[in-house]
Amino acid sequence: MIDFDQIDKTIHEKARLSIMTLLASRGEWSFQDLKAELGMSDGNLITHLRILTAAEFVQEERDDSGTRPRTTYKLTSAGSKAFKSYIDLLESIVKTLKPET
């Protein structure tokens, strides 16, 4: 039986799952690229990024050297590990639904 309490609620929310998936797939993303890819408002995106940063799943880096500040985000090692565990749990759930062939 699957223990659904193991599902990481920080990652499981749709917007945060989307952010984590993008960061896991490409590594570093700028705030503007994440916003465009996900179709989220500034406020909504920053709220979810703050939650992921507070959980130490995402690291924020700010570059103020140009004419406009550039903020990028990437998964931390804890974030990568948590995301892998989350995906592994989802895979185990799917396997319980598929008959062995």
C-alpha positions as a printed Julia matrix, in Angstrom:
101×3 Matrix{Float64}:
  0.0    0.0     0.0
  1.25   3.46   -0.83
  1.67   5.95    1.97
  0.26   9.11    0.45
  1.54  11.09    3.43
  4.97  10.74    1.82
  3.95  13.12   -0.99
  5.91  16.32   -0.51
  3.22  18.99   -0.24
  5.71  21.75   -0.97
  6.4   20.28   -4.42
  2.96  18.78   -5.07
  1.15  22.1    -5.6
  0.7   22.6    -9.37
  2.68  25.84   -9.78
  5.57  24.63   -7.62
  5.64  21.28   -9.4
  5.86  23.18  -12.7
  8.72  25.33  -11.41
 10.61  22.34  -10.02
 10.15  20.42  -13.28
 11.54  23.29  -15.35
 14.49  23.79  -13.02
 15.23  20.06  -13.01
 15.07  19.88  -16.79
 17.28  22.81  -17.71
 19.09  23.89  -14.61
 19.13  27.65  -14.25
 16.16  29.8   -15.31
 15.74  33.56  -15.13
 12.67  34.96  -13.42
 11.43  36.39  -16.72
 11.88  33.07  -18.56
 10.01  31.19  -15.83
  7.24  33.77  -15.92
  6.89  33.52  -19.71
  7.06  29.71  -19.81
  4.53  29.24  -17.02
  2.23  32.15  -17.89
  2.2   33.32  -14.29
  1.96  36.83  -12.89
  4.97  38.35  -11.12
  3.26  38.11   -7.74
  2.11  34.52   -8.16
  5.51  33.33   -9.39
  7.48  35.11   -6.69
  5.18  33.7    -4.0
  5.86  30.13   -5.13
  9.58  30.79   -5.59
  9.77  32.15   -2.04
  8.13  29.0    -0.69
 10.59  26.81   -2.61
 13.5   28.99   -1.48
 12.37  28.85    2.16
 12.23  25.05    1.87
 15.82  25.23    0.55
 14.77  23.5    -2.68
 15.61  26.49   -4.88
 18.5   28.95   -4.82
 18.1   32.54   -5.99
 21.0   34.39   -7.55
 20.85  38.08   -8.32
 23.16  39.86  -10.77
 23.09  43.64  -10.45
 26.05  44.27  -12.76
 24.01  45.24  -15.85
 21.58  48.03  -16.5
 18.74  45.86  -15.15
 19.05  43.4   -12.32
 18.76  39.76  -13.41
 17.5   37.14  -10.99
 17.98  33.47  -11.75
 16.86  30.34   -9.96
 18.2   26.81   -9.8
 17.61  23.7    -7.75
 19.76  23.14   -4.71
 21.12  19.66   -4.01
 18.32  19.25   -1.43
 15.82  20.36   -4.08
 17.16  17.86   -6.6
 16.98  15.09   -4.02
 13.43  16.05   -2.96
 12.29  16.24   -6.58
 13.77  12.82   -7.38
 12.05  11.34   -4.32
  8.78  12.95   -5.39
  9.06  11.52   -8.93
 10.04   8.09   -7.58
  6.93   8.08   -5.38
  4.71   9.06   -8.32
  6.25   6.29  -10.39
  5.51   3.76   -7.65
  1.89   4.95   -7.58
  1.6    4.53  -11.34
  3.14   1.04  -11.16
  0.44  -0.09   -8.73
 -2.17   0.82  -11.32
 -0.53  -0.94  -14.28
 -0.74  -4.72  -14.51
  2.53  -6.55  -14.89
  3.14  -7.75  -18.44
